[in-house]
PDB file of C-alpha atoms and ligand atoms in Angstrom:
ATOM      1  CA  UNK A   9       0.000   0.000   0.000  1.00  0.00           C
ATOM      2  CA  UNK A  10       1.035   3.511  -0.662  1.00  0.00           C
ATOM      3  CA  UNK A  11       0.511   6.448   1.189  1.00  0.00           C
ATOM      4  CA  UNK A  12      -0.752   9.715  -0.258  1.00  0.00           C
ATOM      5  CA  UNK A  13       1.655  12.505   1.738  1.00  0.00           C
ATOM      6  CA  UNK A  14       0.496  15.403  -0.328  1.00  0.00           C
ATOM      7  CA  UNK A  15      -2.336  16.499  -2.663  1.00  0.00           C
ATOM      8  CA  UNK A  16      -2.685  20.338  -4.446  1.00  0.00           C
ATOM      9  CA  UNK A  17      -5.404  21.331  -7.075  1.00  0.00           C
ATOM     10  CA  UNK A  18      -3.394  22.446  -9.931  1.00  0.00           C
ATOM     11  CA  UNK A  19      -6.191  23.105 -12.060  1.00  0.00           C
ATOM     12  CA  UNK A  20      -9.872  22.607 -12.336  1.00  0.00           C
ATOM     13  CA  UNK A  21      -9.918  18.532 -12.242  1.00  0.00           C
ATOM     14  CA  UNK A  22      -5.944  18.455 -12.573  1.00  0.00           C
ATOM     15  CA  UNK A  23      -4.081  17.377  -9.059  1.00  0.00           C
ATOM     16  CA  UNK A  24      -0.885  16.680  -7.903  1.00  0.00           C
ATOM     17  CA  UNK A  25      -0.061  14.006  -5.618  1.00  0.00           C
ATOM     18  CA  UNK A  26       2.699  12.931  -3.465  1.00  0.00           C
ATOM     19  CA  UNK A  27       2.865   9.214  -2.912  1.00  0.00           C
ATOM     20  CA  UNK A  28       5.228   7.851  -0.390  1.00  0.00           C
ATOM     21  CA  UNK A  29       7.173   5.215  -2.574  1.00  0.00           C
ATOM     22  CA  UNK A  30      11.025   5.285  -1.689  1.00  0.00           C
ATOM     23  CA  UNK A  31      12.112   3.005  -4.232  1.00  0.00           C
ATOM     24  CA  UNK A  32      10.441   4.281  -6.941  1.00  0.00           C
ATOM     25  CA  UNK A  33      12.142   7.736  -5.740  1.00  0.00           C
ATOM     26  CA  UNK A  34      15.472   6.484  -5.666  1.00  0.00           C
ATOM     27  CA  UNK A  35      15.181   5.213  -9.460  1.00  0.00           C
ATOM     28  CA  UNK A  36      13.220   7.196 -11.193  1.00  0.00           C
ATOM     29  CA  UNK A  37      14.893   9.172 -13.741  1.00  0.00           C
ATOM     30  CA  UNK A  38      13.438  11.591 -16.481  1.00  0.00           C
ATOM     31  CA  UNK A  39      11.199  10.120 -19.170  1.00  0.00           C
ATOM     32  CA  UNK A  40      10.057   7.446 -17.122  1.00  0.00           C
ATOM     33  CA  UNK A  41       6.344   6.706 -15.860  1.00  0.00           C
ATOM     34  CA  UNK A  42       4.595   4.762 -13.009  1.00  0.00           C
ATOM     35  CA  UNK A  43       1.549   2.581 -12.957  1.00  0.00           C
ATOM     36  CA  UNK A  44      -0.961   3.310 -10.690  1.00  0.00           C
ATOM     37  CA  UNK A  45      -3.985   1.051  -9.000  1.00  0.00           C
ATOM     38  CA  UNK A  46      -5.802   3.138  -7.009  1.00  0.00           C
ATOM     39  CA  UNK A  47      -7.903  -0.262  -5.175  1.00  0.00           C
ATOM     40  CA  UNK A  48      -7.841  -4.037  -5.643  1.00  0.00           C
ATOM     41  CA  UNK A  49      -9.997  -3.692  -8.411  1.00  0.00           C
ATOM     42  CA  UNK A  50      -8.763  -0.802  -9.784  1.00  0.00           C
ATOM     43  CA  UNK A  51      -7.565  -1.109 -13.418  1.00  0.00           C
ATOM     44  CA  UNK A  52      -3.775  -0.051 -14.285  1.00  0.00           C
ATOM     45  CA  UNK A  53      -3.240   3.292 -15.336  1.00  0.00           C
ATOM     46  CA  UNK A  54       0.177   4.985 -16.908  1.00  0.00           C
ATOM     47  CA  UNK A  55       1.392   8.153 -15.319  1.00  0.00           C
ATOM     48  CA  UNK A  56       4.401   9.566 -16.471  1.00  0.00           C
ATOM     49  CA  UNK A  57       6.681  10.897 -13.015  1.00  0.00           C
ATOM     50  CA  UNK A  58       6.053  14.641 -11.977  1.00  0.00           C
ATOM     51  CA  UNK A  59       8.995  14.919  -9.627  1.00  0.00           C
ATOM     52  CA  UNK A  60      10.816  12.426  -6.886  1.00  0.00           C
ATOM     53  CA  UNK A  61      12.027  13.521  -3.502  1.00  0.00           C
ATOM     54  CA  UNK A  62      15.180  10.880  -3.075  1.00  0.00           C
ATOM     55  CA  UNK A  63      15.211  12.090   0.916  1.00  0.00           C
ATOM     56  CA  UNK A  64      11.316  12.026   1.394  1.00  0.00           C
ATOM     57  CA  UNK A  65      10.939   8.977  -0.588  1.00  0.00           C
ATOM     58  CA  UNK A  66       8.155  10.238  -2.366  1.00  0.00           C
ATOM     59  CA  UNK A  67       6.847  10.759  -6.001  1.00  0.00           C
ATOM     60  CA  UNK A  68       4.864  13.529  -7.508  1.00  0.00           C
ATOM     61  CA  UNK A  69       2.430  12.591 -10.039  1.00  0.00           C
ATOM     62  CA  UNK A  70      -0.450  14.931 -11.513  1.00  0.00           C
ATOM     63  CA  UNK A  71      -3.861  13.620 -12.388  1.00  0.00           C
ATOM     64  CA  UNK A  72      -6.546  14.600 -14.435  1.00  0.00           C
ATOM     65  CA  UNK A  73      -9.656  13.343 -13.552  1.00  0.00           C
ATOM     66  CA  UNK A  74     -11.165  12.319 -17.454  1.00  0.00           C
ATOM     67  CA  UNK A  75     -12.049   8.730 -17.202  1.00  0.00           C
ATOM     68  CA  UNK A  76     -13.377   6.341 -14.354  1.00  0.00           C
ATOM     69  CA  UNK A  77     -10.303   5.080 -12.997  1.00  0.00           C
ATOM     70  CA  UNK A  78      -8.866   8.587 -12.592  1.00  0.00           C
ATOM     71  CA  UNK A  79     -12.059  10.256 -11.593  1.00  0.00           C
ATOM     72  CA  UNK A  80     -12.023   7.762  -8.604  1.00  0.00           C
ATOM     73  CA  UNK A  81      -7.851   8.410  -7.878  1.00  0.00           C
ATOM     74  CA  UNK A  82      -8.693  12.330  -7.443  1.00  0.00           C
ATOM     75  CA  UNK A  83     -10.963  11.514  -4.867  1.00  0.00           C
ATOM     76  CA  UNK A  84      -8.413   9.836  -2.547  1.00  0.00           C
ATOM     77  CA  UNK A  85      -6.760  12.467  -0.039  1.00  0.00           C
ATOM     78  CA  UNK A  86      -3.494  12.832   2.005  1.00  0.00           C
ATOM     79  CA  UNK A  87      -3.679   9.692   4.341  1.00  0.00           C
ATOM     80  CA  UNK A  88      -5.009   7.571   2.220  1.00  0.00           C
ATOM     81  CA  UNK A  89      -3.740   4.292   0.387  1.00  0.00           C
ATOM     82  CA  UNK A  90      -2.993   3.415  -3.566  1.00  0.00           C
ATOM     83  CA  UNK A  91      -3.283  -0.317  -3.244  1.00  0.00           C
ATOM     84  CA  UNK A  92      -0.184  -0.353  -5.798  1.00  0.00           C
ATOM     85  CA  UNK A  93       2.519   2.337  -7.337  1.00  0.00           C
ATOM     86  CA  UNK A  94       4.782   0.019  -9.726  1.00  0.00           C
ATOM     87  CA  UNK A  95       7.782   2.125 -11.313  1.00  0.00           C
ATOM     88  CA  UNK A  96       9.608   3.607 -12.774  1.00  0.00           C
ATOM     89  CA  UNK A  97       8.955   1.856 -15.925  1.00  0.00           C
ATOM     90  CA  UNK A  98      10.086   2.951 -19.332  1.00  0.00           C
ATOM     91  CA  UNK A  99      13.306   3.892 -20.696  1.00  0.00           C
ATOM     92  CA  UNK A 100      14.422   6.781 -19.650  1.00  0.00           C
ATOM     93  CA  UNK A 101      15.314   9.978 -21.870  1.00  0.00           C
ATOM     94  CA  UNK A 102      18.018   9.308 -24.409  1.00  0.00           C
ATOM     95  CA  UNK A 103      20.174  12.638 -23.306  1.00  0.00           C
ATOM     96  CA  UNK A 104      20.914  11.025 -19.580  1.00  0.00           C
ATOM     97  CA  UNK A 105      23.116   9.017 -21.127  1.00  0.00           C
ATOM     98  CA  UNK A 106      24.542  11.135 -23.370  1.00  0.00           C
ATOM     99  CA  UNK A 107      28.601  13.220 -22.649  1.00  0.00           C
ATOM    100  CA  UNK A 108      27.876  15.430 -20.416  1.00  0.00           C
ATOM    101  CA  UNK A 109      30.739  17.894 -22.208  1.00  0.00           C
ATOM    102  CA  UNK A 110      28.895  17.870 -25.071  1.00  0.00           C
ATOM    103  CA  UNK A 111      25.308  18.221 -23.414  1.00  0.00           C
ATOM    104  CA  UNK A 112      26.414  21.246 -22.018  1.00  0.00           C
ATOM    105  CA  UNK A 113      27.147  22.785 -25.324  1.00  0.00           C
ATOM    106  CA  UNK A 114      24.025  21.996 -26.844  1.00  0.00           C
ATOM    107  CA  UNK A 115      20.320  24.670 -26.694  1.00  0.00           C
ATOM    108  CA  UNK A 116      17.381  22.546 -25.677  1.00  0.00           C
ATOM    109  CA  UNK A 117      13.645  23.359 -25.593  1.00  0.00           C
ATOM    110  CA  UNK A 118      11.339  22.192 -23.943  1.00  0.00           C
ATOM    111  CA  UNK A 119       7.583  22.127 -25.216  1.00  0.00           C
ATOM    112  CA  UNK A 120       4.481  21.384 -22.712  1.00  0.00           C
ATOM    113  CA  UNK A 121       1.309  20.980 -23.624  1.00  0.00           C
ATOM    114  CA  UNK A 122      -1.620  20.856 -20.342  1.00  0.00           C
ATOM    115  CA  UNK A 123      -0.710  18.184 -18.362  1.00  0.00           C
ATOM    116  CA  UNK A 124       2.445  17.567 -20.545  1.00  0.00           C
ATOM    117  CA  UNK A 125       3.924  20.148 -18.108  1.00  0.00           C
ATOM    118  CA  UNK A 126       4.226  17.276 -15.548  1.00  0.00           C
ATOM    119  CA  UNK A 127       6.719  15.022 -17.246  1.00  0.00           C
ATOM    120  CA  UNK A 128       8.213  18.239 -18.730  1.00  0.00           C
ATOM    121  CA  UNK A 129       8.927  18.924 -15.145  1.00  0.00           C
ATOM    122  CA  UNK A 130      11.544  16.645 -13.878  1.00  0.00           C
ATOM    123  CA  UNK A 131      13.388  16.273 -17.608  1.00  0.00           C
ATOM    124  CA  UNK A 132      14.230  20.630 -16.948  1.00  0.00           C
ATOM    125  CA  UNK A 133      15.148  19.962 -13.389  1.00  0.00           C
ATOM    126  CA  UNK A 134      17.448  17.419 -14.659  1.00  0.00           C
ATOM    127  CA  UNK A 135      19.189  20.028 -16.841  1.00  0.00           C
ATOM    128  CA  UNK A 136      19.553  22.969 -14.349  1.00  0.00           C
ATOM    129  CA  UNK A 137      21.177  20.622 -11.336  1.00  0.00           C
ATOM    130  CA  UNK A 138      23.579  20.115 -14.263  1.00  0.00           C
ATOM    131  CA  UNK A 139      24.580  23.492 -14.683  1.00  0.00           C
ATOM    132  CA  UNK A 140      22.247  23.623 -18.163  1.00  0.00           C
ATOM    133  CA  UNK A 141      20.012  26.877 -18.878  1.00  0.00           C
ATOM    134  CA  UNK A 142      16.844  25.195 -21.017  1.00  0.00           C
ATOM    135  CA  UNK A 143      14.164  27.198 -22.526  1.00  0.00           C
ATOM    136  CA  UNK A 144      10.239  25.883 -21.917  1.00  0.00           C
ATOM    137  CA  UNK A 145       6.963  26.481 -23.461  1.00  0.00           C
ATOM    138  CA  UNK A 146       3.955  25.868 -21.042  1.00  0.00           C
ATOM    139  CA  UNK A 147       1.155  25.725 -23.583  1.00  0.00           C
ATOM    140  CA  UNK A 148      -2.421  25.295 -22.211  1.00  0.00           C
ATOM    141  CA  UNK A 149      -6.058  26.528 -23.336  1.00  0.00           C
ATOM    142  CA  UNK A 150      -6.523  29.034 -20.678  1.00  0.00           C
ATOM    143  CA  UNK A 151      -4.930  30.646 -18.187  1.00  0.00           C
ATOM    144  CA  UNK A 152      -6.803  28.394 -15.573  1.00  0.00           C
ATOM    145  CA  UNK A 153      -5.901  25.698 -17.397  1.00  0.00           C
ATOM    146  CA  UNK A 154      -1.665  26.642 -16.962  1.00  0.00           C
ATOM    147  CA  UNK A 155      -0.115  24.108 -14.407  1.00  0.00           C
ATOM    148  CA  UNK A 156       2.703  24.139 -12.382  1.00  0.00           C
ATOM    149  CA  UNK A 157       4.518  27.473 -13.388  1.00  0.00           C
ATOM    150  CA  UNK A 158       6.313  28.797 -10.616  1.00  0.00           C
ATOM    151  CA  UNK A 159       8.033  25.825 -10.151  1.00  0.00           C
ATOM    152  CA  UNK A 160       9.334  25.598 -13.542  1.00  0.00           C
ATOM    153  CA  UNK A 161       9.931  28.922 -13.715  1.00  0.00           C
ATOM    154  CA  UNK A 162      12.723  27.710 -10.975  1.00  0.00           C
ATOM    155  CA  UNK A 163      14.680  25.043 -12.685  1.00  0.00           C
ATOM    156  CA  UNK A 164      14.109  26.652 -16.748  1.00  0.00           C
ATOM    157  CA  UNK A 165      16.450  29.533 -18.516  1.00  0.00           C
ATOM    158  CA  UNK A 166      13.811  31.077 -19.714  1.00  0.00           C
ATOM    159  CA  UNK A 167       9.950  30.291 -19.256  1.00  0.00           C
ATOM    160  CA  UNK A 168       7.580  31.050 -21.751  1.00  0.00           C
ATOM    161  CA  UNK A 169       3.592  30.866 -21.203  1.00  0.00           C
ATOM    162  CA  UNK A 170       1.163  30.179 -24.300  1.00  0.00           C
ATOM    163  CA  UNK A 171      -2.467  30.155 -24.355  1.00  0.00           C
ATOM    164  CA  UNK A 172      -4.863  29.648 -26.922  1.00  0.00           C
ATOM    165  CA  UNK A 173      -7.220  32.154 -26.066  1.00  0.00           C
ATOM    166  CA  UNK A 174      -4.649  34.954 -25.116  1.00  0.00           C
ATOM    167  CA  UNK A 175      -5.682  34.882 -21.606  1.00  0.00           C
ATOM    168  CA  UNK A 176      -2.059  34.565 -20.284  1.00  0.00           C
ATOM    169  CA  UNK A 177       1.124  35.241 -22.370  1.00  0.00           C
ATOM    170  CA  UNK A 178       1.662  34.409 -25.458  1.00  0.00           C
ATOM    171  CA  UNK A 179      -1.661  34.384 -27.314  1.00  0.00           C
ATOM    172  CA  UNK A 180      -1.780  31.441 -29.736  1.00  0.00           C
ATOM    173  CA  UNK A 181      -0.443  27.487 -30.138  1.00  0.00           C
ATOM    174  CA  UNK A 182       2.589  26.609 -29.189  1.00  0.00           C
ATOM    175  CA  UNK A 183       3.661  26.027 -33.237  1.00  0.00           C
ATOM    176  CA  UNK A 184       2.984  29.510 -33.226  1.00  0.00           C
ATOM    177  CA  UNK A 185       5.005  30.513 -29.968  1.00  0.00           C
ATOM    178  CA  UNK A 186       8.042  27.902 -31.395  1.00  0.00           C
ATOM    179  CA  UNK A 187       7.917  29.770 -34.582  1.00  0.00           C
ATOM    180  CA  UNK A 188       8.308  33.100 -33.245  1.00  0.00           C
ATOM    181  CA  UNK A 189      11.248  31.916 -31.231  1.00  0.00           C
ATOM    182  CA  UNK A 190      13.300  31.080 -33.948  1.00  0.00           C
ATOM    183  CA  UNK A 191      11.980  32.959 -36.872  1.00  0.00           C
ATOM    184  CA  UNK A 192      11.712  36.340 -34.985  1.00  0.00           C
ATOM    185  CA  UNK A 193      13.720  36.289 -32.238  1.00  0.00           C
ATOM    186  CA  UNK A 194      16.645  34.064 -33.678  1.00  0.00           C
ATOM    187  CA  UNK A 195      16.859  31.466 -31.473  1.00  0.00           C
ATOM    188  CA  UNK A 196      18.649  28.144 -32.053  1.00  0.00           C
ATOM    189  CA  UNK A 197      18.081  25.140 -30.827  1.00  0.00           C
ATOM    190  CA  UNK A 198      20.218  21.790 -31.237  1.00  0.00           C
ATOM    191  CA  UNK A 199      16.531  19.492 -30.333  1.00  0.00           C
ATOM    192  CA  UNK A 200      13.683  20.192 -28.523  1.00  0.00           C
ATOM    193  CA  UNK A 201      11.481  17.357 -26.542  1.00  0.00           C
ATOM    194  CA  UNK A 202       7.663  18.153 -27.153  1.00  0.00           C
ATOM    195  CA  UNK A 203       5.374  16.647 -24.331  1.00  0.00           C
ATOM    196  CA  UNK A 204       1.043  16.691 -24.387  1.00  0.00           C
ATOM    197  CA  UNK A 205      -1.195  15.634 -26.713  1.00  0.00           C
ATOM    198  CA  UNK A 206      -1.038  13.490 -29.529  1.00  0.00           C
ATOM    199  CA  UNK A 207      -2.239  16.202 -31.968  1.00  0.00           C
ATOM    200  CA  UNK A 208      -0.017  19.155 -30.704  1.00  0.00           C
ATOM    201  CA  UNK A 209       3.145  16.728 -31.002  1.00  0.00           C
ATOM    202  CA  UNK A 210       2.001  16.273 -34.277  1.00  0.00           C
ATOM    203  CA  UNK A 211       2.055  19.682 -35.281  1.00  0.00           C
ATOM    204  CA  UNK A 212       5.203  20.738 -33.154  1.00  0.00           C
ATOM    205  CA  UNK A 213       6.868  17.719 -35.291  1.00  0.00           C
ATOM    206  CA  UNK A 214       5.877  19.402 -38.469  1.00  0.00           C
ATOM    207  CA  UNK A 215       6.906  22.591 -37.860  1.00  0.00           C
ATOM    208  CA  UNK A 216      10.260  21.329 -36.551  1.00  0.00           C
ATOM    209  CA  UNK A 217      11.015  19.232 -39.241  1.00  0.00           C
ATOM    210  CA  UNK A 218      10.607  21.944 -41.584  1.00  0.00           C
ATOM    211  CA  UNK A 219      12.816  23.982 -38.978  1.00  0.00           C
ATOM    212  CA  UNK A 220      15.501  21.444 -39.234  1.00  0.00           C
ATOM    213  CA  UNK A 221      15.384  20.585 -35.497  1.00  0.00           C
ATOM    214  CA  UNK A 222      15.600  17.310 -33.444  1.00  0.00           C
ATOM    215  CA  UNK A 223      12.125  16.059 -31.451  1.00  0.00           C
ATOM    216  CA  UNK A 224      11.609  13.717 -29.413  1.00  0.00           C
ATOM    217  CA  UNK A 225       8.595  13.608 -28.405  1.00  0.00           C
ATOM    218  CA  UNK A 226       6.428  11.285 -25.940  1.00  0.00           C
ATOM    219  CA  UNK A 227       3.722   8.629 -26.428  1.00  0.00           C
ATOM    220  CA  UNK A 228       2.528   8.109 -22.952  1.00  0.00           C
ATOM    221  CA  UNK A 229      -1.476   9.556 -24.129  1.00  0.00           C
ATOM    222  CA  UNK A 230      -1.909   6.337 -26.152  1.00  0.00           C
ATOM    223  CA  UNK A 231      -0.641   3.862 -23.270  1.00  0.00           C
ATOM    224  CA  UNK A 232      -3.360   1.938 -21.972  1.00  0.00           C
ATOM    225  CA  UNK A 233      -1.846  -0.609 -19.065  1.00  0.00           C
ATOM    226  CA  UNK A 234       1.622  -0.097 -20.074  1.00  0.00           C
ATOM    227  CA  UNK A 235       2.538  -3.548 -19.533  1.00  0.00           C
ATOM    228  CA  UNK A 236       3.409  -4.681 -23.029  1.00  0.00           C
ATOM    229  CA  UNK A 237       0.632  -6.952 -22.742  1.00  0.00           C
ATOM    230  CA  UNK A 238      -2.557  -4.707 -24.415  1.00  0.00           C
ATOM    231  CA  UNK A 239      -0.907  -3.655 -27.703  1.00  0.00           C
ATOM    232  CA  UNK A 240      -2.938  -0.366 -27.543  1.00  0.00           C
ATOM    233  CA  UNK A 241       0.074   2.028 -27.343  1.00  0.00           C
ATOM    234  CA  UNK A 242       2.053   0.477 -30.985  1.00  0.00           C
ATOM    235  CA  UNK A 243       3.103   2.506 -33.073  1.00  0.00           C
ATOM    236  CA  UNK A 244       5.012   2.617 -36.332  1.00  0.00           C
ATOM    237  CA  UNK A 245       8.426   4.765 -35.431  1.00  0.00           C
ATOM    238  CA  UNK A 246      10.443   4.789 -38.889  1.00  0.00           C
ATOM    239  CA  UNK A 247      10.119   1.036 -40.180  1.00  0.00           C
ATOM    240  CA  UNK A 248       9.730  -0.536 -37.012  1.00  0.00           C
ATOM    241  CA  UNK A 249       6.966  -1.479 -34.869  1.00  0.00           C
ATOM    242  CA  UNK A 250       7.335  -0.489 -30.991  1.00  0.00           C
ATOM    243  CA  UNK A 251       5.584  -0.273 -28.096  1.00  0.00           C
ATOM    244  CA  UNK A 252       5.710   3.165 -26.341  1.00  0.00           C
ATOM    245  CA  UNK A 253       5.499   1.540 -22.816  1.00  0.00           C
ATOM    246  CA  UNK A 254       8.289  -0.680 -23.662  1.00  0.00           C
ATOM    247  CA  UNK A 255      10.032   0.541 -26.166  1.00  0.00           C
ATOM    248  CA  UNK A 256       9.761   4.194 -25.376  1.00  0.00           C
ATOM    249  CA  UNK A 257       7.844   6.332 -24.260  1.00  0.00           C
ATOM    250  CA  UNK A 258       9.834   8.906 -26.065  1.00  0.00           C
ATOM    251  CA  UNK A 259      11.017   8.165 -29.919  1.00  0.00           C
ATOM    252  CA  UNK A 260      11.893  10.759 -32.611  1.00  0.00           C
ATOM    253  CA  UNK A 261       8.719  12.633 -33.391  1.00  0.00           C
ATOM    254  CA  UNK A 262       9.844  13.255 -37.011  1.00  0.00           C
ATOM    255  CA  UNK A 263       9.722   9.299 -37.666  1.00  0.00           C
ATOM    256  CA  UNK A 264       6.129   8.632 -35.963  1.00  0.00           C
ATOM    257  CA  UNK A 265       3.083   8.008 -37.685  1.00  0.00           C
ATOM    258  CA  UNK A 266       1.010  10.291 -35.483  1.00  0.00           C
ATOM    259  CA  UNK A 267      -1.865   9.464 -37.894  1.00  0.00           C
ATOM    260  CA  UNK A 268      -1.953   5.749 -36.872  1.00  0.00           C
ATOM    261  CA  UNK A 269      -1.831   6.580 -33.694  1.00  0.00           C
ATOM    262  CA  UNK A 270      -4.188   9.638 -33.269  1.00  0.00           C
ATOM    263  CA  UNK A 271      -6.710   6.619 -35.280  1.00  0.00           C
ATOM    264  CA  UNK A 272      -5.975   3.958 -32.332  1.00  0.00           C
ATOM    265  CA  UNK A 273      -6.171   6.715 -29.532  1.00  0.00           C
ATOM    266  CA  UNK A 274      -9.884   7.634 -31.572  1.00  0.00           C
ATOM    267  CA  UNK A 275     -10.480   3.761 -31.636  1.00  0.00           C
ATOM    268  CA  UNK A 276      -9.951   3.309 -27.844  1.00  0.00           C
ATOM    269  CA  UNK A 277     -11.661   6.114 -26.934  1.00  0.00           C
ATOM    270  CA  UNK A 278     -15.392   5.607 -28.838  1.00  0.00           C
ATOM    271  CA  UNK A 279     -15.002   2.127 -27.554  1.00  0.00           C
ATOM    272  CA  UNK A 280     -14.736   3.515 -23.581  1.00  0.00           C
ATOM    273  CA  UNK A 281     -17.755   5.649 -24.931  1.00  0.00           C
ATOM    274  CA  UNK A 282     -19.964   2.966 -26.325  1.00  0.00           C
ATOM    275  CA  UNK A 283     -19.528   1.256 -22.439  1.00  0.00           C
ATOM    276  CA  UNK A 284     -21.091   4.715 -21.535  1.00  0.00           C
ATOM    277  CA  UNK A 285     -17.991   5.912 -20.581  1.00  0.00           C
ATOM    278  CA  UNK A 286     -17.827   3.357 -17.927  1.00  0.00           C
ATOM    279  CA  UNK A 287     -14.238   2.208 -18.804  1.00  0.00           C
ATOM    280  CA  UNK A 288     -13.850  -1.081 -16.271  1.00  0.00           C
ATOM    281  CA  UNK A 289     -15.838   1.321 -13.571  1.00  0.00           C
TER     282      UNK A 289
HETATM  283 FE1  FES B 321      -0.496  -1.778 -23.363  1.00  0.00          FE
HETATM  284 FE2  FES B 321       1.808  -0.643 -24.093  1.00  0.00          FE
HETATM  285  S1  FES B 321       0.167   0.212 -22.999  1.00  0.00           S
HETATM  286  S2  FES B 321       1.084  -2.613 -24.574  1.00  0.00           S
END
């Protein structure tokens, strides 16, 4: 069982969470995700790692209440139980493992979308205890809808806040924010690492692959159990076949079929709603 030590409401049905899991904590590393069961017959569900608190022993992860299973996880409070918190699964982002020389010489950005700002999180964290300035892009609807902001405004170079309705920062997409960046205001970037939905990765890849620039982006929104078991989160990367729970969850956005997978994503999701939403409720 695993203790909740900490719950804020980020957003209207977004929440953070602080689950006491000291393992997890001591191994997680950016790009990786957990899998959550909120009772005994709770189903499985993917959540990519917020932040982790090596001397607390916990792990941060944000939720947004959508579906059944994590409708019912927003209504558990600090003190109570997750029957399980299995992690960190996943490989983790290619750049740990990269020179840390040549790291150092290289300008990242970082693109958010909504709750894409949580795994976003800990990868620009990563950077600055290394001595690394990276630029972000929190892109959200609304204003309301902008999570987690003064943290990151702690650990990025330079923030930069994009909403669709012009209700906070920049007003417009973040293809539009990206392109102003480097069109108008001459920035360079050696890759950038694009994290929210499936249809604004799609776009950020291509823009960026008509800028010329690196993205990785990351599949977690089509993993279902992320087991390896379900097959709902393949995808064609390139040639190959792989599973983003296995395999990734981060792969080159400028070799994924987004198409295929936006379809599947589509597939899964009038199926929940034929069940009347009631996805294993
Ligand atoms: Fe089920 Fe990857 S999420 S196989």
């Amino acid at each position: 069982m695993y203790k909740i030590v900490d719950k804020k409401n980020l957003a209207p049905n977004i929440f953070s969470m602080d689950i006491l899991a000291p393992r997890v904590a001591q191994s997680a590393q950016p790009g990786q995700f957990v899998i959550v069961i909120a009772d005994e017959k709770g189903e499985r569900v993917p959540l990519t790692i917020c932040d982790y608190d090596t001397e607390k022993g916990t792990v941060t992860i944000v939720v947004q209440s959508t579906g059944c299973s994590t409708k019912k996880m927003a209504e558990y409070n600090v003190g109570d139980y997750f029957e399980d918190f299995v992690g960190p699964l996943g490989q983790p982002s290619e750049y740990v493992n990269e020179d840390l020389n040549e790291l150092k010489k290289k300008k990242v950005l970082f693109v958010a979308g909504g709750v894409g700002t949580a795994p976003v999180y800990p990868q620009a964290r990563w950077f600055h205890e290394r001595g690394i300035d990276v630029d972000v892009i929190i892109g959200a609807k609304t204003k309301e809808l902008v999570i987690l902001e003064e943290k990151m405004s702690k650990v990025a170079g330079n923030l930069y806040v994009a909403t669709d309705d012009g209700s906070y920062g920049f007003k417009g997409m973040v293809t539009n924010l990206i392109e102003d960046l480097v069109k108008n205001q001459g920035k360079k970037y050696d890759f950038i690492v694009c994290i929210g939905p499936m249809i604004m990765m799609k776009f950020v890849c291509k823009l960026t692959k008509e800028l010329g620039i690196k993205t990785i982006v990351s599949l977690n929104p089509i993993m279902v159990d992320g087991t390896g078991m379900c097959g709902a989160c393949r995808v064609s990367v390139g040639n190959e076949t792989k599973f983003a729970c296995v395999d990734g969850p981060e792969f080159d956005g400028h070799l994924v079929n987004f198409d295929e997978a936006l379809r599947r994503q589509t597939q899964y999701k009038s199926e929940e709603s034929e069940k009347g939403g009631q996805h294993v409720c």
